[in-house]
Short mmCIF file of C-alpha atoms in Angstrom, two decimals:
data_model
loop_
_atom_site.label_atom_id
_atom_site.label_comp_id
_atom_site.label_asym_id
_atom_site.label_seq_id
_atom_site.Cartn_x
_atom_site.Cartn_y
_atom_site.Cartn_z
CA MET A 1 81.07 88.52 133.01
CA CYS A 2 80.77 89.25 136.72
CA LEU A 3 80.70 86.04 138.77
CA GLY A 4 79.80 87.80 142.01
CA GLN A 5 80.68 90.44 144.51
CA LYS A 6 81.15 90.33 148.26
CA LYS A 7 81.94 92.74 151.05
CA ILE A 8 85.16 91.63 152.75
CA ALA A 9 85.64 94.45 155.26
CA ASP A 10 84.24 97.85 156.08
CA ASN A 11 83.89 99.69 152.77
CA ILE A 12 86.02 97.06 151.02
CA TYR A 13 84.65 94.75 148.35
CA GLU A 14 85.85 91.92 146.16
CA ILE A 15 84.49 91.29 142.67
CA CYS A 16 85.14 88.13 140.72
CA PHE A 17 85.02 88.02 136.91
CA GLU A 18 84.96 85.17 134.46
CA LYS A 19 88.25 84.65 132.60
CA PRO A 20 88.62 82.99 129.20
CA LYS A 21 91.21 80.21 129.55
CA GLU A 22 93.41 81.68 126.82
CA LEU A 23 93.67 85.02 128.60
CA LYS A 24 96.97 85.04 130.50
CA LEU A 25 97.21 87.37 133.48
CA LYS A 26 100.35 87.96 135.55
CA PRO A 27 100.45 88.98 139.21
CA GLY A 28 100.83 92.77 139.40
CA GLN A 29 99.22 93.43 136.04
CA PHE A 30 95.98 95.43 135.93
CA MET A 31 92.89 96.21 133.92
CA MET A 32 91.02 99.39 132.98
CA LEU A 33 87.43 98.67 133.92
CA LYS A 34 84.49 100.51 132.42
CA VAL A 35 82.36 101.52 135.37
CA ASP A 36 78.85 103.04 135.16
CA GLU A 37 79.21 105.20 132.04
CA LYS A 38 76.74 107.84 133.17
CA GLN A 39 78.75 108.56 136.30
CA CYS A 40 82.32 107.89 135.25
CA PHE A 41 83.89 109.38 132.15
CA LEU A 42 87.14 107.45 132.52
CA ARG A 43 87.80 103.77 133.05
CA ARG A 44 89.21 102.74 136.43
CA PRO A 45 92.49 100.84 136.95
CA PHE A 46 92.50 97.72 139.17
CA SER A 47 95.22 95.14 139.80
CA PHE A 48 94.20 91.52 140.10
CA SER A 49 93.89 90.12 143.62
CA GLU A 50 93.33 86.54 142.50
CA ILE A 51 94.02 84.76 139.22
CA THR A 52 92.75 81.25 138.46
CA GLU A 53 92.22 79.31 135.22
CA GLU A 54 88.60 80.39 134.92
CA SER A 55 88.41 83.63 136.88
CA PHE A 56 90.11 86.69 138.26
CA SER A 57 89.22 89.05 141.08
CA ILE A 58 89.82 92.60 142.17
CA ILE A 59 89.57 94.19 145.60
CA TYR A 60 88.58 97.81 146.04
CA GLN A 61 87.76 100.34 148.67
CA VAL A 62 84.87 102.73 148.15
CA VAL A 63 86.49 106.14 147.87
CA GLY A 64 84.55 108.03 145.20
CA LYS A 65 81.68 107.89 142.77
CA GLY A 66 83.42 105.26 140.59
CA THR A 67 83.94 102.76 143.38
CA GLN A 68 80.51 103.64 144.80
CA ALA A 69 78.97 102.70 141.45
CA MET A 70 80.98 99.48 141.42
CA THR A 71 79.24 98.22 144.55
CA LYS A 72 76.21 97.78 142.29
CA MET A 73 77.99 95.42 139.89
CA ARG A 74 76.09 92.16 139.89
CA GLN A 75 76.59 88.53 139.07
CA GLY A 76 75.72 87.63 135.50
CA HIS A 77 76.21 91.12 134.10
CA ILE A 78 78.74 91.78 131.36
CA TYR A 79 81.31 94.51 131.97
CA GLU A 80 83.90 95.90 129.61
CA ALA A 81 87.60 96.07 130.44
CA LEU A 82 90.98 96.49 128.79
CA LEU A 83 93.37 93.78 130.00
CA PRO A 84 95.96 92.68 130.77
CA LEU A 85 97.86 95.95 131.13
CA GLY A 86 101.27 96.74 132.64
CA ASN A 87 104.35 94.63 133.32
CA GLY A 88 103.48 92.89 136.61
CA PHE A 89 105.74 91.59 139.37
CA PRO A 90 109.02 89.92 138.30
CA ILE A 91 107.89 86.37 138.99
CA HIS A 92 110.46 85.14 136.48
CA LEU A 93 113.06 85.94 139.15
CA LEU A 94 111.63 83.37 141.57
CA ARG A 95 114.16 80.63 142.38
CA GLU A 96 114.40 77.61 144.65
CA ASN A 97 115.50 78.25 148.24
CA GLN A 98 115.27 81.99 147.93
CA SER A 99 114.50 84.29 150.82
CA ILE A 100 111.49 86.26 149.66
CA LEU A 101 109.87 89.25 151.30
CA LEU A 102 106.55 90.80 150.38
CA VAL A 103 105.67 94.20 151.84
CA ALA A 104 102.11 95.44 151.60
CA GLY A 105 100.70 98.76 152.75
CA GLY A 106 96.95 98.67 153.40
CA LEU A 107 95.02 97.70 150.31
CA GLY A 108 98.36 97.28 148.55
CA TYR A 109 98.17 93.69 149.72
CA ALA A 110 95.65 92.96 146.97
CA PRO A 111 98.01 93.00 143.94
CA LEU A 112 100.48 90.88 145.96
CA MET A 113 97.93 88.13 146.62
CA PRO A 114 98.43 86.34 143.27
CA VAL A 115 102.16 86.25 144.14
CA VAL A 116 101.29 84.78 147.55
CA ASP A 117 99.06 82.17 145.89
CA MET A 118 101.83 81.27 143.50
CA LEU A 119 104.39 80.92 146.32
CA ILE A 120 102.02 78.75 148.35
CA GLU A 121 101.29 76.53 145.37
CA GLU A 122 104.97 76.12 144.61
CA LYS A 123 105.61 75.46 148.34
CA LYS A 124 108.10 78.30 148.58
CA SER A 125 108.53 80.02 151.91
CA PHE A 126 108.24 83.76 152.21
CA SER A 127 107.68 86.57 154.68
CA LEU A 128 104.88 89.06 154.38
CA ILE A 129 104.80 92.37 156.16
CA LEU A 130 101.42 94.05 156.18
CA GLY A 131 101.17 97.66 157.27
CA VAL A 132 97.68 98.60 158.41
CA ASN A 133 96.10 101.55 160.22
CA ASN A 134 93.57 99.38 161.96
CA PRO A 135 94.79 96.19 163.68
CA LYS A 136 91.45 94.54 163.02
CA ARG A 137 91.67 95.14 159.32
CA LEU A 138 93.37 91.99 158.10
CA TYR A 139 91.18 91.61 155.03
CA GLY A 140 90.69 87.93 155.81
CA LEU A 141 94.37 87.23 155.33
CA ASP A 142 94.45 85.39 158.66
CA LYS A 143 92.11 82.79 157.19
CA LYS A 144 94.13 82.37 154.06
CA LEU A 145 97.67 82.32 155.39
CA ASP A 146 99.71 80.63 158.04
CA MET A 147 100.03 83.70 160.23
CA ASP A 148 103.48 82.60 161.39
CA GLN A 149 104.93 83.94 158.22
CA VAL A 150 102.94 87.15 158.27
CA GLU A 151 103.98 90.07 160.34
CA VAL A 152 101.27 92.64 160.83
CA MET A 153 102.38 96.15 161.66
CA TYR A 154 99.88 98.64 162.88
CA HIS A 155 101.94 101.71 162.21
CA PRO A 156 103.68 102.02 158.89
CA GLN A 157 106.79 103.54 160.44
CA THR A 158 107.48 100.35 162.38
CA VAL A 159 108.29 98.79 159.03
CA LEU A 160 111.74 100.09 159.77
CA ASN A 161 112.23 97.81 162.72
CA ALA A 162 115.53 96.22 163.47
CA LYS A 163 114.39 92.78 162.40
CA LEU A 164 113.81 93.86 158.84
CA LEU A 165 117.17 95.57 158.67
CA LYS A 166 118.98 92.52 160.06
CA LYS A 167 117.69 89.90 157.71
CA GLU A 168 118.84 89.75 154.12
CA TYR A 169 116.19 89.04 151.53
CA GLN A 170 117.12 87.98 148.03
CA LEU A 171 113.90 89.14 146.41
CA VAL A 172 111.55 91.85 147.63
CA MET A 173 108.19 92.80 146.13
CA ALA A 174 106.14 95.61 147.60
CA CYS A 175 102.90 97.43 146.99
CA GLY A 176 101.70 100.34 149.08
CA PRO A 177 101.40 104.11 149.30
CA GLU A 178 104.22 106.57 148.68
CA GLY A 179 104.75 107.06 152.43
CA MET A 180 105.54 103.37 152.81
CA TYR A 181 108.15 103.49 150.07
CA GLU A 182 109.74 106.55 151.66
CA ALA A 183 109.85 104.70 154.99
CA LEU A 184 111.48 101.71 153.28
CA LYS A 185 114.15 103.83 151.63
CA PRO A 186 116.96 103.19 154.18
CA VAL A 187 116.35 99.43 153.97
CA PHE A 188 115.96 98.85 150.25
CA GLU A 189 117.45 101.86 148.46
CA ASN A 190 120.46 99.86 147.28
CA HIS A 191 118.83 96.44 147.20
CA PRO A 192 119.75 94.64 143.97
CA SER A 193 116.43 92.86 143.62
CA ALA A 194 113.59 94.86 145.20
CA TYR A 195 110.53 95.91 143.21
CA TYR A 196 107.74 98.37 143.97
CA SER A 197 104.31 98.56 142.39
CA LEU A 198 103.26 102.16 141.73
CA GLU A 199 99.93 103.88 141.66
CA ALA A 200 98.93 107.12 139.92
CA PRO A 201 95.74 108.75 138.68
CA MET A 202 95.31 107.21 135.25
CA ALA A 203 93.27 108.24 132.20
CA CYS A 204 93.99 105.67 129.49
CA GLY A 205 96.11 102.84 130.93
CA THR A 206 97.57 102.23 127.47
CA GLY A 207 100.46 104.72 127.34
CA LEU A 208 98.73 107.25 125.11
CA CYS A 209 98.26 110.22 127.42
CA SER A 210 101.33 110.45 129.73
CA GLY A 211 98.95 111.32 132.55
CA CYS A 212 100.20 108.74 135.06
CA ILE A 213 103.88 109.66 135.28
CA CYS A 214 105.58 108.62 138.53
CA LYS A 215 109.36 108.78 138.95
CA GLY A 216 109.63 109.69 135.27
CA LYS A 217 107.87 106.49 134.15
CA LYS A 218 104.50 105.93 132.56
CA VAL A 219 103.00 103.80 135.33
CA CYS A 220 100.62 102.09 132.91
CA VAL A 221 103.09 100.76 130.33
CA GLU A 222 106.55 101.11 131.94
CA GLY A 223 105.11 99.95 135.28
CA PRO A 224 103.26 99.53 137.45
CA VAL A 225 106.20 97.55 138.87
CA ILE A 226 109.62 99.19 138.85
CA HIS A 227 113.01 98.42 140.41
CA VAL A 228 113.93 100.34 143.58
CA LYS A 229 116.89 101.87 141.74
CA GLU A 230 114.41 103.63 139.45
CA TYR A 231 112.20 104.59 142.39
CA TYR A 232 114.92 106.23 144.48
CA GLN A 233 116.89 107.76 141.60
CA MET B 1 85.83 103.22 96.32
CA LYS B 2 87.13 106.56 97.50
CA ARG B 3 84.06 107.58 99.45
CA LEU B 4 86.11 108.61 102.47
CA GLU B 5 88.91 110.39 100.63
CA THR B 6 89.54 114.02 101.54
CA LYS B 7 92.08 116.71 100.76
CA ILE B 8 93.87 119.18 103.01
CA GLY B 9 95.49 121.54 100.54
CA ASN B 10 97.62 119.38 98.26
CA VAL B 11 97.68 116.45 100.66
CA THR B 12 95.25 113.64 99.93
CA LEU B 13 94.04 111.57 102.90
CA LYS B 14 92.30 108.26 102.27
CA ASN B 15 89.88 109.06 105.08
CA PRO B 16 89.32 112.09 107.32
CA LEU B 17 90.41 110.41 110.58
CA MET B 18 93.64 111.12 112.43
CA PRO B 19 94.62 111.20 116.10
CA ALA B 20 94.86 114.51 117.94
CA SER B 21 98.35 115.34 119.12
CA GLY B 22 99.00 114.32 122.71
CA CYS B 23 96.33 111.62 122.80
CA PHE B 24 98.19 109.01 120.75
CA GLY B 25 101.83 109.17 121.88
CA PHE B 26 104.11 108.76 118.86
CA GLY B 27 102.09 105.85 117.51
CA HIS B 28 103.99 102.95 119.07
CA GLU B 29 101.41 102.17 121.75
CA MET B 30 98.63 101.34 119.27
CA MET B 31 100.64 99.76 116.45
CA GLU B 32 100.32 96.32 118.03
CA ARG B 33 96.59 96.79 118.41
CA TYR B 34 95.81 97.76 114.83
CA ASP B 35 97.49 98.68 111.56
CA LEU B 36 98.06 102.44 111.69
CA ASN B 37 97.94 102.50 107.87
CA ILE B 38 94.14 102.41 108.08
CA LEU B 39 94.19 105.99 109.42
CA GLY B 40 93.97 109.08 107.23
CA ALA B 41 97.20 110.37 108.78
CA LEU B 42 99.34 110.04 111.91
CA VAL B 43 99.88 113.03 114.20
CA SER B 44 102.72 112.94 116.73
CA LYS B 45 102.79 114.20 120.27
CA SER B 46 104.43 117.64 120.54
CA VAL B 47 108.18 117.70 119.88
CA THR B 48 110.41 120.37 121.43
CA GLN B 49 114.13 121.07 121.07
CA ASP B 50 115.21 119.38 124.31
CA LEU B 51 113.76 116.67 126.48
CA ARG B 52 110.87 117.88 128.61
CA LYS B 53 109.80 116.03 131.72
CA GLY B 54 106.35 117.62 131.74
CA ASN B 55 104.50 118.92 134.76
CA ALA B 56 105.04 117.63 138.29
CA GLY B 57 102.25 116.23 140.42
CA LYS B 58 98.78 115.25 139.39
CA ARG B 59 98.26 115.65 135.65
CA ILE B 60 94.70 114.55 135.05
CA ALA B 61 91.33 115.19 136.64
CA GLU B 62 88.13 113.55 135.57
CA CYS B 63 85.08 115.70 134.89
CA GLU B 64 81.46 114.75 134.28
CA TYR B 65 81.74 114.66 130.50
CA GLY B 66 85.40 115.21 129.86
CA LEU B 67 88.93 115.32 131.11
CA LEU B 68 91.27 117.98 132.45
CA ASN B 69 94.91 117.42 131.56
CA SER B 70 98.10 119.16 132.52
CA ILE B 71 100.78 117.00 130.92
CA GLY B 72 103.06 119.90 130.02
CA LEU B 73 104.46 118.80 126.64
CA GLN B 74 106.45 115.86 128.00
CA ASN B 75 108.58 114.56 125.12
CA PRO B 76 112.09 113.20 124.55
CA GLY B 77 113.32 116.19 122.50
CA VAL B 78 113.87 116.36 118.76
CA GLU B 79 117.10 114.31 118.64
CA SER B 80 115.56 111.33 120.46
CA PHE B 81 112.33 111.77 118.50
CA LYS B 82 114.30 111.27 115.29
CA LYS B 83 116.04 108.13 116.55
CA GLU B 84 113.02 106.55 118.21
CA ASN B 85 110.49 107.07 115.43
CA LYS B 86 112.37 106.66 112.17
CA GLY B 87 111.54 102.98 111.87
CA LEU B 88 107.84 103.27 112.56
CA TYR B 89 107.31 106.41 110.47
CA ASN B 90 109.24 104.93 107.55
CA SER B 91 107.05 101.85 107.65
CA LEU B 92 103.81 103.85 107.37
CA LYS B 93 102.30 104.73 104.01
CA ILE B 94 100.03 107.46 105.37
CA PRO B 95 101.02 111.15 105.78
CA LYS B 96 103.02 111.74 108.93
CA ILE B 97 102.36 115.00 110.75
CA VAL B 98 104.76 116.17 113.44
CA ASN B 99 103.36 118.51 116.05
CA VAL B 100 106.01 121.09 116.96
CA ALA B 101 106.12 123.17 120.14
CA GLY B 102 108.54 125.55 121.78
CA ALA B 103 109.05 128.07 124.53
CA SER B 104 110.13 130.66 121.97
CA GLU B 105 109.79 131.33 118.26
CA GLU B 106 113.39 130.29 117.77
CA GLU B 107 112.74 126.90 119.40
CA TYR B 108 109.92 126.11 116.96
CA LEU B 109 112.12 127.08 114.01
CA GLU B 110 115.09 125.08 115.28
CA VAL B 111 112.99 121.94 115.74
CA ILE B 112 111.64 122.30 112.20
CA ARG B 113 115.13 122.88 110.78
CA GLN B 114 116.24 119.64 112.42
CA LEU B 115 113.22 117.71 111.12
CA ASP B 116 113.25 119.19 107.65
CA THR B 117 116.17 117.07 106.42
CA LEU B 118 114.23 113.86 107.14
CA GLN B 119 112.33 112.17 104.34
CA TRP B 120 109.82 110.44 106.60
CA ILE B 121 107.87 113.51 107.69
CA ASP B 122 105.21 115.16 105.54
CA ILE B 123 103.57 118.00 107.45
CA TYR B 124 104.21 120.20 110.49
CA GLU B 125 101.50 121.13 112.93
CA LEU B 126 102.39 124.19 115.02
CA ASN B 127 101.19 123.85 118.59
CA VAL B 128 100.41 127.45 119.49
CA SER B 129 97.63 126.45 121.84
CA CYS B 130 98.93 124.30 124.72
CA PRO B 131 97.47 125.76 127.93
CA ASN B 132 99.81 123.80 130.20
CA VAL B 133 103.17 125.55 129.79
CA ASP B 134 104.52 128.89 131.04
CA ALA B 135 106.25 129.97 127.83
CA GLY B 136 105.24 129.54 124.20
CA GLY B 137 102.23 127.32 123.47
CA MET B 138 98.95 129.14 123.99
CA GLY B 139 100.85 132.38 124.64
CA ILE B 140 101.76 132.54 120.94
CA GLY B 141 98.31 131.51 119.75
CA GLN B 142 96.71 134.31 121.76
CA ASP B 143 99.05 136.98 120.40
CA LYS B 144 98.24 138.07 116.82
CA LYS B 145 101.69 139.52 116.14
CA ALA B 146 103.61 136.54 117.58
CA LEU B 147 101.35 134.12 115.69
CA TYR B 148 101.83 135.94 112.38
CA GLN B 149 105.61 136.12 112.84
CA LEU B 150 105.94 132.45 113.75
CA ILE B 151 103.99 131.24 110.73
CA MET B 152 105.85 133.59 108.34
CA LYS B 153 109.22 132.42 109.65
CA THR B 154 108.21 128.77 109.65
CA LYS B 155 107.16 129.01 106.01
CA ALA B 156 110.58 130.50 105.28
CA VAL B 157 112.48 127.51 106.74
CA THR B 158 110.42 124.70 105.18
CA ASN B 159 108.65 123.83 101.96
CA ARG B 160 106.41 121.34 103.72
CA PRO B 161 102.78 122.18 104.55
CA VAL B 162 102.37 124.03 107.85
CA TRP B 163 99.18 123.47 109.81
CA VAL B 164 98.39 125.69 112.77
CA LYS B 165 96.59 124.25 115.78
CA LEU B 166 94.57 127.11 117.23
CA SER B 167 93.49 127.80 120.78
CA PRO B 168 89.81 128.31 121.58
CA ASN B 169 90.90 130.53 124.48
CA VAL B 170 90.82 133.76 122.46
CA THR B 171 88.32 136.57 121.99
CA SER B 172 87.78 135.73 118.33
CA ILE B 173 89.12 132.55 116.76
CA ALA B 174 88.02 133.88 113.35
CA GLU B 175 90.46 136.79 113.74
CA MET B 176 93.25 134.33 114.57
CA ALA B 177 92.30 132.22 111.56
CA LYS B 178 92.60 135.28 109.30
CA ILE B 179 96.07 136.01 110.73
CA CYS B 180 97.11 132.43 109.91
CA GLU B 181 95.78 132.70 106.37
CA LYS B 182 97.55 136.00 105.81
CA ALA B 183 100.82 134.60 107.16
CA GLY B 184 100.70 131.67 104.74
CA ALA B 185 99.49 128.73 106.83
CA ASP B 186 98.35 125.74 104.77
CA ALA B 187 95.59 124.55 107.08
CA LEU B 188 94.05 125.15 110.50
CA VAL B 189 93.52 122.59 113.22
CA VAL B 190 90.55 123.78 115.26
CA CYS B 191 90.93 123.53 118.17
CA ASN B 192 93.06 122.63 121.21
CA THR B 193 91.71 122.20 124.75
CA PHE B 194 89.63 124.80 126.54
CA LYS B 195 90.89 126.22 129.83
CA GLY B 196 89.36 124.34 132.73
CA LEU B 197 89.70 123.98 136.49
CA ARG B 198 88.61 121.55 139.19
CA MET B 199 88.81 122.33 142.89
CA ASN B 200 89.25 119.54 145.41
CA LEU B 201 86.56 119.86 148.07
CA GLN B 202 88.61 117.99 150.67
CA THR B 203 91.76 120.07 150.38
CA GLY B 204 90.15 123.28 149.18
CA LYS B 205 92.91 123.46 146.57
CA PRO B 206 92.96 122.91 142.79
CA GLU B 207 93.03 119.26 141.71
CA ILE B 208 96.00 120.01 139.47
CA PRO B 209 99.10 121.88 140.75
CA ARG B 210 99.03 124.43 137.90
CA ALA B 211 95.33 124.94 138.71
CA VAL B 212 94.10 125.84 135.20
CA ALA B 213 94.47 122.96 132.76
CA GLY B 214 93.19 121.83 129.35
CA TYR B 215 89.62 120.57 129.11
CA SER B 216 88.66 118.04 126.43
CA GLY B 217 86.12 115.34 125.70
CA PRO B 218 82.46 115.19 124.58
CA ALA B 219 81.59 118.21 126.75
CA ILE B 220 83.45 120.58 124.40
CA LYS B 221 82.00 119.22 121.14
CA PRO B 222 79.42 122.02 120.64
CA GLN B 223 82.07 124.62 121.45
CA ALA B 224 84.59 123.07 119.06
CA LEU B 225 81.89 122.91 116.36
CA ALA B 226 81.28 126.65 116.84
CA MET B 227 85.02 127.33 116.54
CA VAL B 228 85.23 125.31 113.33
CA TYR B 229 82.14 127.01 111.93
CA GLU B 230 83.44 130.50 112.70
CA CYS B 231 86.82 129.75 111.12
CA ALA B 232 85.19 128.22 108.04
CA GLN B 233 83.15 131.38 107.60
CA ALA B 234 86.20 133.60 108.01
CA VAL B 235 88.87 131.94 105.85
CA SER B 236 89.19 129.66 102.84
CA LEU B 237 91.92 127.52 104.43
CA PRO B 238 91.13 123.83 104.92
CA ILE B 239 90.16 123.04 108.49
CA VAL B 240 90.82 119.95 110.56
CA GLY B 241 88.12 119.82 113.24
CA VAL B 242 88.94 118.60 116.76
CA GLY B 243 86.95 118.44 119.95
CA GLY B 244 84.83 115.81 121.62
CA ILE B 245 84.34 113.49 118.64
CA THR B 246 83.42 109.99 119.80
CA ASN B 247 81.53 108.43 116.87
CA ALA B 248 80.89 108.60 113.11
CA GLU B 249 77.88 110.92 113.55
CA ASP B 250 80.14 113.38 115.36
CA VAL B 251 82.56 113.21 112.40
CA LEU B 252 79.75 114.05 109.99
CA GLU B 253 78.65 116.92 112.23
CA MET B 254 82.20 118.33 112.24
CA LEU B 255 82.45 118.01 108.44
CA LEU B 256 79.08 119.76 108.07
CA ALA B 257 80.35 122.60 110.28
CA GLY B 258 83.10 123.19 107.74
CA ALA B 259 85.95 120.80 108.52
CA SER B 260 87.64 118.75 105.78
CA ALA B 261 89.08 116.21 108.20
CA VAL B 262 88.93 115.51 111.93
CA GLN B 263 91.19 114.56 114.80
CA ILE B 264 90.21 112.19 117.58
CA GLY B 265 91.73 112.94 120.98
CA THR B 266 90.28 112.03 124.34
CA ALA B 267 88.08 109.23 122.93
CA ASN B 268 91.28 107.23 122.22
CA LEU B 269 92.02 107.21 125.93
CA ILE B 270 88.78 105.44 126.78
CA HIS B 271 88.28 103.31 123.69
CA PRO B 272 91.63 102.45 122.10
CA ASP B 273 89.87 101.01 119.02
CA ILE B 274 87.72 104.09 118.47
CA MET B 275 89.39 105.26 115.25
CA PRO B 276 89.16 101.92 113.39
CA GLU B 277 85.53 101.67 114.57
CA ILE B 278 84.64 105.14 113.29
CA ILE B 279 86.37 104.51 109.95
CA GLU B 280 84.29 101.34 109.63
CA ALA B 281 81.05 103.12 110.53
CA LEU B 282 81.54 106.34 108.58
CA PRO B 283 80.43 105.10 105.10
CA HIS B 284 77.14 103.86 106.61
CA VAL B 285 76.53 107.17 108.37
CA LEU B 286 77.26 109.13 105.17
CA LYS B 287 74.82 106.93 103.28
CA LYS B 288 72.17 107.24 105.98
CA TYR B 289 72.20 111.03 105.68
CA GLY B 290 72.33 111.08 101.90
CA TYR B 291 75.96 111.84 101.15
CA THR B 292 77.84 109.88 98.50
CA SER B 293 81.28 110.79 99.85
CA VAL B 294 83.23 113.05 102.20
CA GLN B 295 84.01 115.35 99.27
CA ASP B 296 80.26 115.46 98.53
CA ILE B 297 79.67 116.92 102.02
CA TYR B 298 82.38 119.47 101.43
CA ARG B 299 80.86 120.55 98.11
CA LYS B 300 77.40 120.88 99.67
CA VAL B 301 78.72 122.81 102.68
CA LYS B 302 80.56 125.26 100.46
CA LYS B 303 77.35 126.01 98.54
#
């Protein structure tokens, strides 16, 4: 059941859904949501941007007829979804006193948010690099986070700045467009513990159709999160 | 009660439902969701001699009432297929159908030779209708001589039933059905995807790199029904109907058009439980329209 929807930035919305307590969702996992059946033949994949005991949320940008139809989803209505799908971020690798880096490109910050929430709750320190096209588009992150640990970069290419290359991170988790991963190649290509979340046009989300292949993997069941070694092979 | 039982040649299926090749992987994805033994049969994704990575770039494009796909026969190759599926296939009590594809006649025959020594396979389905590869596939299914030769030679290398999955992208599917019958095919699977194209308005280019792809889903149901009907009029071979089926009424419609069983493709991608649901609903739909069993429909259609 939809618990509500709000606009969080230009053209960007957040929807919250009720979650049965027994349903376990991991950061980086996703769902295939049935959107307005008359307009959308296929379900739409969305990673979770927030996971609590009783609810979970997604964040989306209106890009086509599916997301346009989603802006009409209302509180109290029942929607159908397949979940949880995919492997999620390797949160089992989190350790005490680890240097952790999260890299988000644009809306790619959304699937990383449950990781951020987890790190905050466990009082672990981390760095977050957010690549955005528009310096004003912080998606409300400034309200949520201590901005000292967030570095906002207005141009994706500046991700390659000297600072990032100098510091050694033990665990890296990233989510963003292909261009971001290409830009990060010199930094993380040989990193032993860096993970990227992939995106691809998806039909089923359950591994049946082989439609969402990226780097030779079925993004839906072998991903969406893969090790950098598999990404840059 | 054997209300749902049907026969394809000498093979008895406990119900007329099976997945369409390419829309159900090799069966592993759904086995945790439901017991595959409830199905009439299992149909594998296409198997070729060597590993195929499939087509590069975007492989799917949504349409109003269907889906364009350009997967390109991605599969691990026959050797890996044997290793990876032995356990699952051995554990299933239903007929196991392996869909075979190749770039040349010799590749089809070689794959079948390699599979023919295995005890856990029951039927071959020749994919002569894939629109998403440069060699073989639909090229064979559109060429009467090549189609005839391939079926003749396949029958010479195996004693197992050989089903032929036909392409709708031909001038006359009835003519192709007659060729199959003459060459000794045991059943027809009618049909594969229709050729389709989407253009991207932003880029001005096709949505899918190969441009023309395979169109499936509810949109093609009336067309697939016509293909099944025309084949049923032309030959006495059993027909497995495929195309746009999404519920038990659609199954009945396909059986009434002349099919003895059906395959469910694209609907699996949207509703993973669709086949168990249809199997559950089918007896009620038969009863509603006055049929005592699937075989009863078949007898009435033949009259």
